[in-house]
Tab-separated table of C-alpha atoms in Angstrom:
chain	number	residue	atom	x	y	z
A	6	MET	CA	-0.185	-0.264	0.403
A	7	SER	CA	1.350	3.718	-0.786
A	8	GLU	CA	2.599	5.546	2.077
A	9	HIS	CA	0.937	8.758	0.428
A	10	HIS	CA	-2.955	9.169	1.453
A	11	PRO	CA	-4.590	11.984	-0.644
A	12	ALA	CA	-7.559	12.803	1.883
A	13	PRO	CA	-10.892	11.936	0.618
A	14	PRO	CA	-13.797	14.815	-0.355
A	15	ARG	CA	-15.200	14.456	3.694
A	16	THR	CA	-19.020	13.891	3.229
A	17	THR	CA	-21.513	12.555	5.964
A	18	SER	CA	-21.455	9.673	5.381
A	19	PRO	CA	-24.775	6.389	6.150
A	20	VAL	CA	-22.204	4.350	7.327
A	21	GLY	CA	-21.454	3.682	11.088
A	22	ASN	CA	-21.115	0.522	13.022
A	23	ASP	CA	-24.717	-0.224	12.585
A	24	HIS	CA	-23.970	-0.683	9.002
A	25	ARG	CA	-20.978	-2.922	8.618
A	26	GLN	CA	-20.441	-5.874	7.582
A	27	ARG	CA	-17.002	-7.702	7.947
A	28	PRO	CA	-16.336	-8.753	11.671
A	29	ALA	CA	-13.862	-7.141	13.643
A	30	VAL	CA	-9.797	-7.987	13.302
A	31	LEU	CA	-8.313	-9.442	16.553
A	32	GLY	CA	-4.509	-9.533	16.680
A	33	ALA	CA	-3.782	-8.419	13.136
A	34	ALA	CA	-0.691	-8.711	11.504
A	35	GLY	CA	0.795	-5.344	11.249
A	36	ASP	CA	3.961	-3.392	8.859
A	37	GLY	CA	6.394	-5.564	10.461
A	38	TRP	CA	6.911	-7.069	15.119
A	39	VAL	CA	8.950	-6.605	18.471
A	40	GLU	CA	8.532	-8.516	20.827
A	41	PHE	CA	8.972	-8.085	24.478
A	42	ASP	CA	9.696	-10.235	28.197
A	43	LEU	CA	7.811	-7.400	30.515
A	44	PRO	CA	6.560	-9.667	33.628
A	45	GLY	CA	2.773	-9.327	33.840
A	46	VAL	CA	2.006	-6.871	30.490
A	47	GLY	CA	0.316	-8.151	27.879
A	48	ILE	CA	-1.134	-5.917	24.482
A	49	GLY	CA	-3.876	-7.249	21.716
A	50	THR	CA	-5.396	-5.070	19.340
A	51	ALA	CA	-8.759	-5.703	17.393
A	52	GLU	CA	-10.389	-3.178	14.351
A	53	TYR	CA	-12.716	-3.263	12.701
A	54	PRO	CA	-11.363	-2.921	8.501
A	55	ASP	CA	-14.761	-1.332	7.289
A	56	GLY	CA	-12.991	1.540	9.339
A	57	PRO	CA	-10.624	0.414	8.996
A	58	THR	CA	-10.360	1.714	12.818
A	59	GLY	CA	-8.264	-0.183	15.733
A	60	VAL	CA	-7.657	-0.216	19.494
A	61	THR	CA	-5.114	-1.367	21.102
A	62	VAL	CA	-4.257	-2.151	25.010
A	63	LEU	CA	-2.659	-2.493	27.428
A	64	SER	CA	-3.102	-4.885	30.292
A	65	ILE	CA	-1.694	-5.098	33.229
A	66	PRO	CA	-3.683	-7.788	35.723
A	67	GLY	CA	-2.056	-7.005	38.720
A	68	GLY	CA	-1.787	-3.294	37.904
A	69	ALA	CA	0.481	0.268	38.171
A	70	ARG	CA	1.044	3.349	39.395
A	71	THR	CA	0.667	5.981	36.927
A	72	ALA	CA	1.808	8.879	36.122
A	73	VAL	CA	-0.476	11.182	32.654
A	74	ASP	CA	1.471	13.558	30.887
A	75	ARG	CA	-0.573	15.637	28.766
A	76	ARG	CA	-0.305	17.884	26.098
A	77	GLY	CA	-1.084	20.029	23.572
A	78	GLY	CA	-4.512	21.627	22.698
A	79	ALA	CA	-7.019	18.821	21.998
A	80	VAL	CA	-6.753	15.852	24.386
A	81	GLY	CA	-9.218	13.178	23.832
A	82	VAL	CA	-8.964	11.067	27.858
A	83	SER	CA	-11.087	9.490	29.690
A	84	GLY	CA	-10.163	8.602	32.981
A	85	GLY	CA	-6.510	9.430	33.295
A	86	PHE	CA	-6.102	7.694	36.387
A	87	PRO	CA	-2.596	7.316	39.015
A	88	TYR	CA	-3.470	3.778	39.113
A	89	HIS	CA	-3.895	0.709	36.112
A	90	HIS	CA	-4.984	-2.873	35.488
A	91	ALA	CA	-5.108	-1.634	31.444
A	92	LEU	CA	-5.818	0.965	29.236
A	93	CYS	CA	-7.156	1.235	25.579
A	94	PHE	CA	-6.034	3.034	22.752
A	95	ALA	CA	-8.969	3.672	20.292
A	96	GLY	CA	-9.679	5.389	17.143
A	97	GLY	CA	-13.028	6.735	16.435
A	98	SER	CA	-12.007	9.632	17.849
A	99	SER	CA	-14.447	10.794	21.073
A	100	PHE	CA	-16.692	7.856	19.566
A	101	GLY	CA	-14.035	5.547	20.257
A	102	LEU	CA	-13.704	6.501	24.221
A	103	ALA	CA	-16.771	3.794	24.256
A	104	ALA	CA	-13.929	0.982	23.411
A	105	ALA	CA	-12.775	1.404	27.129
A	106	SER	CA	-16.381	0.591	28.499
A	107	GLY	CA	-15.850	-2.431	26.878
A	108	VAL	CA	-12.439	-3.415	28.636
A	109	TYR	CA	-14.237	-2.996	31.950
A	110	ASP	CA	-17.274	-5.489	30.703
A	111	GLU	CA	-14.639	-7.957	29.729
A	112	LEU	CA	-12.193	-7.483	33.128
A	113	LEU	CA	-15.727	-8.088	35.099
A	114	ARG	CA	-17.146	-10.686	33.622
A	115	ARG	CA	-13.204	-12.751	34.467
A	116	ALA	CA	-13.993	-11.398	37.726
A	117	GLY	CA	-16.261	-13.521	38.050
A	118	TYR	CA	-18.696	-10.390	37.986
A	119	ALA	CA	-17.939	-9.695	41.777
A	120	THR	CA	-18.820	-5.430	42.309
A	121	ASP	CA	-16.612	-5.945	45.488
A	122	PHE	CA	-14.227	-1.955	46.485
A	123	GLY	CA	-11.582	-4.652	46.025
A	124	SER	CA	-12.529	-6.274	42.520
A	125	LEU	CA	-13.260	-3.411	40.783
A	126	PRO	CA	-10.631	-2.239	37.398
A	127	VAL	CA	-9.395	1.245	37.409
A	128	VAL	CA	-9.191	0.960	32.627
A	129	SER	CA	-8.199	4.942	31.341
A	130	GLY	CA	-9.413	5.337	27.202
A	131	ALA	CA	-7.308	7.686	24.976
A	132	VAL	CA	-8.374	8.217	21.627
A	133	VAL	CA	-7.006	9.451	18.468
A	134	TYR	CA	-8.512	10.701	15.123
A	135	ASP	CA	-8.935	8.544	12.399
A	136	PHE	CA	-12.265	10.023	10.125
A	137	THR	CA	-9.724	12.157	7.690
A	138	PRO	CA	-9.122	9.597	5.543
A	139	ARG	CA	-11.739	7.660	4.846
A	140	ASP	CA	-15.090	8.815	4.720
A	141	ASN	CA	-17.343	6.636	7.049
A	142	ALA	CA	-17.964	7.241	10.618
A	143	VAL	CA	-17.365	3.414	11.616
A	144	TYR	CA	-15.449	3.458	15.104
A	145	PRO	CA	-14.161	1.031	18.429
A	146	ASP	CA	-16.700	0.758	20.251
A	147	ALA	CA	-17.456	-1.239	23.717
A	148	GLN	CA	-17.125	-4.836	21.761
A	149	LEU	CA	-14.666	-3.740	20.027
A	150	GLY	CA	-12.522	-2.837	23.248
A	151	ALA	CA	-13.307	-6.381	25.096
A	152	ASP	CA	-11.690	-7.867	21.624
A	153	GLY	CA	-8.384	-5.694	21.876
A	154	LEU	CA	-8.625	-7.811	25.987
A	155	ARG	CA	-9.356	-10.810	24.303
A	156	ALA	CA	-6.350	-10.640	21.982
A	157	VAL	CA	-3.483	-9.786	23.830
A	158	ARG	CA	-0.024	-11.580	23.851
A	159	THR	CA	2.928	-10.532	26.147
A	160	ASP	CA	5.727	-12.060	24.158
A	161	GLY	CA	5.355	-9.701	21.215
A	162	VAL	CA	2.967	-6.796	19.522
A	163	ALA	CA	2.393	-5.917	15.910
A	164	VAL	CA	4.007	-2.254	14.531
A	165	GLY	CA	2.589	0.140	11.184
A	166	ARG	CA	-1.520	-0.259	10.460
A	167	VAL	CA	-2.335	-1.864	13.296
A	168	GLY	CA	-4.660	-1.398	16.389
A	169	ALA	CA	-5.111	2.124	17.439
A	170	GLY	CA	-3.388	2.753	14.392
A	171	VAL	CA	-4.298	1.792	11.818
A	172	GLY	CA	-6.165	4.889	10.129
A	173	ALA	CA	-3.281	6.988	11.780
A	174	THR	CA	-1.831	9.797	9.281
A	175	VAL	CA	1.066	11.807	9.575
A	176	GLY	CA	2.348	15.477	8.080
A	177	LYS	CA	-0.262	17.344	8.318
A	178	VAL	CA	-0.024	20.438	7.151
A	179	ASP	CA	-1.887	20.131	4.445
A	180	ASN	CA	-4.317	16.945	4.429
A	181	ALA	CA	-3.208	16.334	0.519
A	182	ARG	CA	-0.146	15.895	2.119
A	183	ALA	CA	-0.356	13.062	4.949
A	184	GLU	CA	0.893	10.032	4.903
A	185	TRP	CA	-0.248	6.843	6.674
A	186	GLY	CA	1.795	6.370	10.546
A	187	GLY	CA	1.222	3.908	12.574
A	188	GLN	CA	1.449	1.927	15.628
A	189	GLY	CA	5.508	1.877	17.198
A	190	ALA	CA	6.559	-0.428	20.449
A	191	ALA	CA	10.030	-0.721	20.930
A	192	PHE	CA	11.425	-2.630	24.029
A	193	THR	CA	15.194	-3.353	26.500
A	194	ARG	CA	15.980	-4.659	28.749
A	195	ILE	CA	19.610	-3.741	30.847
A	196	GLY	CA	20.585	-5.972	34.183
A	197	ALA	CA	17.650	-5.563	35.538
A	198	ALA	CA	15.216	-3.190	34.547
A	199	ARG	CA	12.702	-3.317	31.899
A	200	LEU	CA	11.757	-0.634	29.748
A	201	LEU	CA	8.450	-1.138	27.301
A	202	VAL	CA	7.339	1.834	25.083
A	203	LEU	CA	4.643	1.409	22.962
A	204	THR	CA	2.939	5.209	20.141
A	205	VAL	CA	0.458	5.573	18.604
A	206	VAL	CA	1.028	7.840	16.238
A	207	ASN	CA	-1.517	10.279	14.405
A	208	ALA	CA	0.795	13.380	14.441
A	209	MET	CA	0.374	16.789	12.894
A	210	GLY	CA	3.716	16.753	12.294
A	211	VAL	CA	5.987	14.541	10.937
A	212	ILE	CA	8.592	11.357	11.577
A	213	VAL	CA	11.868	12.088	12.296
A	214	ASP	CA	14.716	9.733	11.622
A	215	ARG	CA	18.309	10.398	13.577
A	216	ASP	CA	20.180	11.965	10.734
A	217	GLY	CA	17.465	14.487	10.563
A	218	GLY	CA	15.757	12.744	7.917
A	219	ILE	CA	11.735	13.189	7.633
A	220	VAL	CA	10.892	9.602	6.544
A	221	ARG	CA	7.087	10.179	6.755
A	222	GLY	CA	4.486	13.550	6.051
A	223	ASN	CA	4.007	16.399	4.414
A	224	LEU	CA	4.788	14.761	0.942
A	225	ASP	CA	4.431	16.797	-2.409
A	226	PRO	CA	2.874	14.239	-4.706
A	227	ALA	CA	4.458	16.237	-7.450
A	228	THR	CA	7.623	16.209	-6.546
A	229	GLY	CA	7.708	13.426	-3.712
A	230	ARG	CA	10.051	15.981	-1.590
A	231	ARG	CA	8.741	15.091	2.411
A	232	ARG	CA	9.574	19.420	3.823
A	233	HIS	CA	9.632	19.960	7.068
A	234	PRO	CA	6.759	22.045	8.616
A	235	ALA	CA	9.192	24.580	9.840
A	236	GLU	CA	10.151	25.393	5.754
A	237	ASP	CA	6.370	25.562	4.862
A	238	TYR	CA	5.897	27.743	7.868
A	239	ALA	CA	8.352	29.881	7.582
A	240	GLU	CA	7.285	31.305	3.800
A	241	LEU	CA	3.426	31.966	5.856
A	242	LEU	CA	5.236	34.060	7.406
A	243	ALA	CA	7.666	35.991	5.014
A	244	ALA	CA	4.875	36.061	2.734
A	245	ALA	CA	2.588	37.271	5.149
A	246	THR	CA	-0.242	35.204	4.026
A	247	PRO	CA	-3.458	34.759	6.612
A	248	ASP	CA	-2.135	31.520	8.400
A	249	PRO	CA	-5.280	28.381	7.339
A	250	ALA	CA	-6.928	26.620	9.873
A	251	PRO	CA	-4.585	23.861	10.852
A	252	ALA	CA	-5.775	20.511	10.235
A	253	GLY	CA	-7.592	18.929	13.401
A	254	GLY	CA	-7.641	15.555	14.350
A	255	ASN	CA	-3.942	14.669	15.689
A	256	THR	CA	-3.368	13.334	18.769
A	257	THR	CA	0.139	11.335	19.447
A	258	LEU	CA	-0.825	8.453	22.466
A	259	THR	CA	1.817	7.063	24.504
A	260	ALA	CA	2.475	4.609	27.322
A	261	VAL	CA	5.753	3.813	29.094
A	262	VAL	CA	5.764	0.862	30.397
A	263	THR	CA	8.663	-0.083	33.588
A	264	ASN	CA	9.283	-2.960	36.535
A	265	VAL	CA	11.361	-0.537	37.777
A	266	ARG	CA	10.133	1.195	41.050
A	267	MET	CA	10.172	4.979	41.840
A	268	THR	CA	7.675	7.622	44.263
A	269	ASP	CA	5.144	9.546	43.193
A	270	THR	CA	7.571	12.464	42.410
A	271	GLU	CA	10.045	10.228	40.034
A	272	LEU	CA	6.944	8.819	38.101
A	273	ALA	CA	6.104	12.391	37.040
A	274	GLN	CA	9.728	13.399	36.182
A	275	PHE	CA	9.887	10.163	34.455
A	276	ALA	CA	6.604	11.123	32.449
A	277	THR	CA	7.310	14.715	31.420
A	278	GLN	CA	11.076	13.734	30.850
A	279	VAL	CA	10.773	10.926	27.986
A	280	HIS	CA	7.610	13.070	26.470
A	281	SER	CA	9.357	16.025	26.271
A	282	SER	CA	11.802	14.027	24.053
A	283	MET	CA	9.726	13.020	21.177
A	284	HIS	CA	9.998	15.793	20.290
A	285	ARG	CA	13.271	15.201	18.043
A	286	ALA	CA	11.037	12.348	16.618
A	287	ILE	CA	7.820	13.960	15.649
A	288	GLN	CA	7.980	17.989	14.854
A	289	PRO	CA	6.497	20.191	15.356
A	290	PHE	CA	4.723	18.166	18.198
A	291	HIS	CA	2.611	19.395	21.271
A	292	THR	CA	1.204	22.066	19.032
A	293	ILE	CA	-2.665	23.844	19.819
A	294	ALA	CA	-3.754	21.320	16.979
A	295	ASP	CA	-2.570	18.062	19.117
A	296	GLY	CA	-3.423	15.846	21.178
A	297	ASP	CA	-0.415	14.065	22.733
A	298	THR	CA	-0.928	12.456	25.896
A	299	LEU	CA	1.536	10.103	27.002
A	300	PHE	CA	1.159	7.678	30.752
A	301	ALA	CA	3.993	6.691	32.166
A	302	LEU	CA	3.723	3.146	34.415
A	303	THR	CA	5.892	1.116	36.802
A	304	THR	CA	5.092	-2.284	38.362
A	305	ASP	CA	7.045	-1.604	41.169
A	306	GLU	CA	8.924	-5.209	40.882
A	307	VAL	CA	13.081	-3.799	40.836
A	308	THR	CA	15.245	-0.754	42.115
A	309	VAL	CA	17.800	0.661	40.486
A	310	PRO	CA	20.180	4.085	41.963
A	311	SER	CA	18.391	7.750	40.669
A	312	PRO	CA	15.466	6.167	38.282
A	313	SER	CA	14.095	9.264	36.670
A	314	LEU	CA	17.008	10.601	35.682
A	315	ARG	CA	18.838	7.574	33.836
A	316	LEU	CA	15.281	5.195	33.281
A	317	GLY	CA	14.403	8.670	31.352
A	318	THR	CA	17.187	8.906	29.149
A	319	VAL	CA	17.537	5.311	27.783
A	320	ALA	CA	13.342	5.977	27.981
A	321	ALA	CA	14.116	8.738	25.848
A	322	GLU	CA	15.875	7.015	23.064
A	323	LEU	CA	13.360	3.819	23.313
A	324	ALA	CA	10.366	6.732	22.880
A	325	TRP	CA	12.219	7.615	19.499
A	326	ASP	CA	12.870	4.558	18.110
A	327	ALA	CA	9.307	3.480	19.090
A	328	VAL	CA	7.515	6.649	16.905
A	329	LEU	CA	10.333	5.178	13.800
A	330	ALA	CA	8.977	1.580	13.921
A	331	SER	CA	4.818	3.250	13.602
A	332	VAL	CA	6.266	3.740	10.094
A	333	GLU	CA	9.009	1.176	8.906
A	334	THR	CA	10.047	-2.037	9.406
A	335	PRO	CA	11.655	-2.366	13.234
A	336	ARG	CA	15.284	-2.735	12.048
A	337	ARG	CA	17.388	-1.457	15.010
A	338	ALA	CA	18.633	-2.721	18.186
A	339	PRO	CA	16.920	-2.334	20.975
A	340	VAL	CA	18.346	0.990	22.438
A	341	ALA	CA	22.002	-0.452	24.160
A	342	THR	CA	23.200	1.369	26.950
A	343	ALA	CA	25.704	0.197	29.096
A	344	GLY	CA	26.484	2.662	31.081
A	345	VAL	CA	23.955	2.962	32.709
A	346	ALA	CA	23.740	1.334	35.784
A	347	ALA	CA	20.511	-1.274	36.318
A	348	GLY	CA	20.842	-1.884	40.067
């Protein structure tokens, strides 16, 4: 499939969830695969190919303390709690928040419908707007959220156009120059410390590699050249041209999961450090037209010295790997940081 996608004319479509014809796809293959080994953590995907649109469910049955870092002008999150048993990333914009209720439904069923206070699960939902490249109103609903949880695996996750990232796009200075985004992931183990980054990239900005090259987004279909958005905006500034409204419907959702114990303050700073670092891979990032949100979660299993600083620095590089994996088959080995003490 071509990386570029021309934006279709936006119309009101009678095709919604009530008119879907094809069944949900659980655990789609995507464009690549990232293995991980983080005990107690699993990831599952489910999609409605009639959209296409989908969900990605991060499952932590034993629970994980959480810090949430919200950036940009259009955040779409339900919950955002300081503790989680699952996260549900979904397409469908605000309609896709319904998918998280399906994760709750499935967790209730698995608990034998126990409703005592100690049995209540904690789930947050977060969404991306993926209606731009399609002309229907299909969205991830509660059934698809439950399907995503049922598809959870603990050995790896599909990346590329899959799950919540199946309809993601990037480089939307002009929708006609947008290209497909997707879901990315990266994992590393350093001593006793383990780190997993999961991201769904549906950004206004372009994706930039470590050499400074633009690898996806803002593609001129006439020349085949990808432009940095700074070039476009510099020209508009120089010409004093009225700035058209930025393309709306942009969000990058990220989860950084570790087994390293941190205080609440350290975990919050860890989330901020990693989220801030992602501007190197996505440019521009955290704009008024984006709803970027990062969840930092820890299972509190191991102790390392100075966890926020050391782990945050490593996780920042891993997050860059994950962003790149969203649009290209992972080729780079997981970040190696021999100089970082793992305790």
